[in-house]
Amino acid sequence: MTSQSFTVTIAGGGLGGLTTALSLRRRGLRTTVLESAPQLGEVGAGIQTAPNASRILLGLGLRHHLAAIRTEPLDQVRRRWQDGSIIAQLPLGDRVKQEYGAPYWHYHRADLHRVLLDACLDPDGAGPVVQVFTNARVVDIDGSDAERPVAVTADGRRFDADVLIGADGIRSAVRDAMGLPDTLVFSGEMAFRALIPGDKIAADPATRFLLDRYHSTIWYGPDRHLVHYMIRGGEFLNVVAIVPNTLDVRDDDPSTWTAPASADELVESFPGWDDRVASMLSKAEGDASSWAMYRRHRDPVWVDGHVALLGDAAHAMLPYQAQGASQAMEDAAVLAEELGAVTRSGIAGALVRYVSRRATHAGMVQDASLENMRFYHLPDGPEQEARDAQLRTFSGESDVSYDWLWRGTPLNNPDLESFSYPFVR
């Protein structure tokens, strides 16, 4: 590893930002995270990490911490909307570990975020390795010194560094300050998100089957689909239900992009579906919300001098590949490899190489996620029947294969490339 003498500021303390901070710090760079919220945390929701993301997290030395909070689905199950009949079922579990060298795990987002934050702040009791500031919303960049960009926060604080990374989400202020075009597009759809207590699921004969064996399940139907899986070892059923949008969305006002939702709204959004769907969604009382689904046009411009974008700020995608956070983690790993291999004079070139390694890959996932919006929501008929036949092969869904997706962006680090999974079960 090259001896480091330069600093990196990261705008955004979400999963992508913290994975970046930890990856850079493990390469010896001095790293600061600026988070706009008054305290660091994540929303109450689940997250899936396929092998391409798990491999990165495990490579950061987090294996035992992750094993303590994960729930492992043993199968991926695909169901038909009207009667719940199984279109296809694929083993995950040990098969994925053997084929890809890393697991397919589910988490509560807040639990995964806490593991990353703890690793940044106090690894092994050794004291902070990453400086983290809350109530630090980046609103501008002072680029008067092109090689020493300054992140300016809403309250006037200034944080200078040799590199500034915008990991500040779908409405990225860093992106805006770079003067890049607004590439956000509204999909016309929204997602209901809910955490349903597992004891409610277990108490109802109509839904108890969900606890027999942990699955990652997708129901396909005309104009909408439904995803659910257990987290925290069955404490909650995480539900994501995609339907046509009914929110009064204004593109220039992110406060209109989300709203509380009721169990009745979820049930009413799936008329005519298998009765078990209504039984499941009716239990979402008090802990549901609706979210307008935005994406970015594919755009390979992520860098300006010593400023670079990462995650949703660069390539926000629809959730139809369950890869948004995973692609941000791939960004983090590649960025750390490139910056960790240079001295201060090589920063600009390292950032260009980061984008050259990641933009096409992430763009393909963006495109596949967009295509899946149509692919998942086909009306019943010949095209739907052909889709279901394709789903049974588990070769992939729209334009990318699982094999390509789950192997992820090739990394130069031999420790990660040769990573195997002979451990915690």
Tab-separated table of C-alpha atoms in Angstrom, residues 70-230:
chain	number	residue	atom	x	y	z
A	70	ARG	CA	-28.117	-11.062	9.426
A	71	THR	CA	-31.038	-13.238	8.405
A	72	GLU	CA	-30.245	-15.728	5.675
A	73	PRO	CA	-32.896	-16.582	3.071
A	74	LEU	CA	-32.618	-20.185	1.985
A	75	ASP	CA	-34.528	-19.733	-1.269
A	76	GLN	CA	-35.703	-17.155	-3.748
A	77	VAL	CA	-39.396	-17.744	-4.472
A	78	ARG	CA	-41.381	-16.269	-7.375
A	79	ARG	CA	-45.170	-16.273	-7.094
A	80	ARG	CA	-48.074	-15.479	-9.397
A	81	TRP	CA	-50.305	-12.626	-8.269
A	82	GLN	CA	-53.748	-14.176	-8.588
A	83	ASP	CA	-53.392	-17.445	-6.719
A	84	GLY	CA	-49.928	-17.342	-5.160
A	85	SER	CA	-48.791	-20.322	-7.194
A	86	ILE	CA	-45.023	-20.687	-7.330
A	87	ILE	CA	-43.575	-19.793	-10.723
A	88	ALA	CA	-40.084	-20.863	-9.666
A	89	GLN	CA	-37.957	-21.498	-6.603
A	90	LEU	CA	-34.174	-21.298	-6.430
A	91	PRO	CA	-31.922	-22.318	-3.522
A	92	LEU	CA	-29.811	-19.499	-2.061
A	93	GLY	CA	-28.001	-20.292	1.227
A	94	ASP	CA	-25.003	-22.583	0.782
A	95	ARG	CA	-25.330	-22.684	-3.003
A	96	VAL	CA	-24.653	-18.945	-3.287
A	97	LYS	CA	-21.679	-19.123	-0.917
A	98	GLN	CA	-20.144	-21.971	-2.875
A	99	GLU	CA	-20.658	-20.371	-6.293
A	100	TYR	CA	-19.845	-16.753	-5.439
A	101	GLY	CA	-17.682	-16.985	-2.335
A	102	ALA	CA	-19.984	-14.729	-0.321
A	103	PRO	CA	-23.520	-14.962	1.066
A	104	TYR	CA	-26.907	-13.507	0.201
A	105	TRP	CA	-28.029	-11.919	3.482
A	106	HIS	CA	-30.882	-9.709	4.694
A	107	TYR	CA	-30.598	-7.015	7.366
A	108	HIS	CA	-32.497	-4.279	9.088
A	109	ARG	CA	-30.937	-1.197	7.485
A	110	ALA	CA	-30.367	0.430	10.877
A	111	ASP	CA	-28.452	-2.645	12.112
A	112	LEU	CA	-26.166	-2.681	9.080
A	113	HIS	CA	-25.618	1.056	9.366
A	114	ARG	CA	-24.675	0.672	13.048
A	115	VAL	CA	-22.080	-2.004	12.246
A	116	LEU	CA	-20.447	0.286	9.684
A	117	LEU	CA	-20.582	3.307	11.976
A	118	ASP	CA	-19.090	1.416	14.918
A	119	ALA	CA	-16.264	0.196	12.692
A	120	CYS	CA	-15.576	3.792	11.627
A	121	LEU	CA	-15.695	5.255	15.132
A	122	ASP	CA	-14.130	2.713	17.457
A	123	PRO	CA	-12.710	-0.427	15.892
A	124	ASP	CA	-11.475	-2.849	18.529
A	125	GLY	CA	-11.515	-0.087	21.131
A	126	ALA	CA	-8.676	1.725	19.396
A	127	GLY	CA	-10.464	5.082	19.088
A	128	PRO	CA	-11.907	6.887	16.048
A	129	VAL	CA	-10.471	6.160	12.622
A	130	VAL	CA	-12.995	8.373	10.806
A	131	GLN	CA	-14.137	11.823	11.888
A	132	VAL	CA	-17.929	12.126	11.708
A	133	PHE	CA	-19.864	15.393	11.945
A	134	THR	CA	-23.666	15.517	12.183
A	135	ASN	CA	-25.863	18.563	11.485
A	136	ALA	CA	-23.406	19.187	8.649
A	137	ARG	CA	-25.463	19.510	5.472
A	138	VAL	CA	-23.210	20.312	2.529
A	139	VAL	CA	-24.766	23.005	0.360
A	140	ASP	CA	-21.874	24.232	-1.785
A	141	ILE	CA	-18.295	23.692	-2.863
A	142	ASP	CA	-15.574	26.320	-2.805
A	143	GLY	CA	-13.378	25.213	-5.676
A	144	SER	CA	-11.069	28.210	-5.785
A	145	ASP	CA	-8.216	25.771	-5.194
A	146	ALA	CA	-8.923	22.993	-7.679
A	147	GLU	CA	-6.689	20.561	-5.787
A	148	ARG	CA	-8.135	21.382	-2.363
A	149	PRO	CA	-11.966	21.513	-2.632
A	150	VAL	CA	-13.858	22.937	0.343
A	151	ALA	CA	-17.254	21.549	1.382
A	152	VAL	CA	-19.419	24.379	2.723
A	153	THR	CA	-22.235	23.451	5.103
A	154	ALA	CA	-25.583	25.182	5.625
A	155	ASP	CA	-24.368	26.758	8.868
A	156	GLY	CA	-21.242	28.191	7.208
A	157	ARG	CA	-18.633	25.669	8.322
A	158	ARG	CA	-15.897	24.865	5.833
A	159	PHE	CA	-14.188	21.492	5.489
A	160	ASP	CA	-11.217	21.395	3.166
A	161	ALA	CA	-9.580	18.209	1.911
A	162	ASP	CA	-7.607	16.872	-1.010
A	163	VAL	CA	-10.668	14.953	-2.259
A	164	LEU	CA	-14.398	15.564	-1.850
A	165	ILE	CA	-16.815	12.692	-2.430
A	166	GLY	CA	-20.524	13.346	-2.911
A	167	ALA	CA	-22.328	10.375	-1.362
A	168	ASP	CA	-25.256	12.601	-0.439
A	169	GLY	CA	-28.070	10.741	-2.114
A	170	ILE	CA	-30.555	11.191	-4.880
A	171	ARG	CA	-30.872	14.975	-4.325
A	172	SER	CA	-27.127	15.509	-4.141
A	173	ALA	CA	-26.008	19.029	-3.272
A	174	VAL	CA	-22.455	18.096	-4.262
A	175	ARG	CA	-23.689	17.127	-7.716
A	176	ASP	CA	-25.550	20.430	-8.037
A	177	ALA	CA	-22.495	22.386	-6.890
A	178	MET	CA	-20.433	20.620	-9.569
A	179	GLY	CA	-22.793	22.145	-12.147
A	180	LEU	CA	-23.849	18.795	-13.593
A	181	PRO	CA	-27.203	18.474	-15.373
A	182	ASP	CA	-30.296	17.425	-13.465
A	183	THR	CA	-30.816	13.844	-14.635
A	184	LEU	CA	-33.616	12.870	-12.228
A	185	VAL	CA	-36.692	11.245	-13.764
A	186	PHE	CA	-39.915	10.297	-12.004
A	187	SER	CA	-40.985	6.722	-12.773
A	188	GLY	CA	-44.723	7.203	-12.264
A	189	GLU	CA	-44.656	4.536	-9.566
A	190	MET	CA	-44.354	4.508	-5.798
A	191	ALA	CA	-43.268	1.996	-3.187
A	192	PHE	CA	-45.106	1.145	-0.004
A	193	ARG	CA	-42.621	0.103	2.676
A	194	ALA	CA	-43.601	-1.633	5.892
A	195	LEU	CA	-42.144	-3.693	8.724
A	196	ILE	CA	-44.709	-6.183	9.998
A	197	PRO	CA	-44.041	-7.827	13.391
A	198	GLY	CA	-43.223	-11.487	12.978
A	199	ASP	CA	-45.530	-12.491	15.835
A	200	LYS	CA	-48.489	-11.126	13.834
A	201	ILE	CA	-47.417	-13.214	10.872
A	202	ALA	CA	-47.043	-16.311	13.059
A	203	ALA	CA	-50.465	-15.869	14.702
A	204	ASP	CA	-52.410	-15.955	11.418
A	205	PRO	CA	-52.849	-19.334	9.676
A	206	ALA	CA	-53.018	-17.472	6.335
A	207	THR	CA	-49.499	-16.065	6.717
A	208	ARG	CA	-47.793	-18.514	9.055
A	209	PHE	CA	-46.243	-20.292	6.071
A	210	LEU	CA	-43.818	-17.357	5.730
A	211	LEU	CA	-42.014	-18.522	8.859
A	212	ASP	CA	-41.641	-22.168	7.811
A	213	ARG	CA	-38.474	-21.433	5.848
A	214	TYR	CA	-36.959	-17.994	5.245
A	215	HIS	CA	-37.432	-16.904	1.645
A	216	SER	CA	-36.748	-13.883	-0.504
A	217	THR	CA	-40.111	-13.682	-2.263
A	218	ILE	CA	-41.405	-11.720	-5.267
A	219	TRP	CA	-45.040	-11.718	-6.392
A	220	TYR	CA	-45.544	-10.616	-10.030
A	221	GLY	CA	-48.759	-9.048	-11.292
A	222	PRO	CA	-50.180	-6.540	-13.805
A	223	ASP	CA	-48.918	-2.995	-13.085
A	224	ARG	CA	-47.488	-3.878	-9.660
A	225	HIS	CA	-45.371	-6.317	-7.698
A	226	LEU	CA	-44.614	-7.241	-4.104
A	227	VAL	CA	-41.361	-8.204	-2.350
A	228	HIS	CA	-41.053	-9.541	1.191
A	229	TYR	CA	-38.482	-11.238	3.400
A	230	MET	CA	-37.747	-11.722	7.081
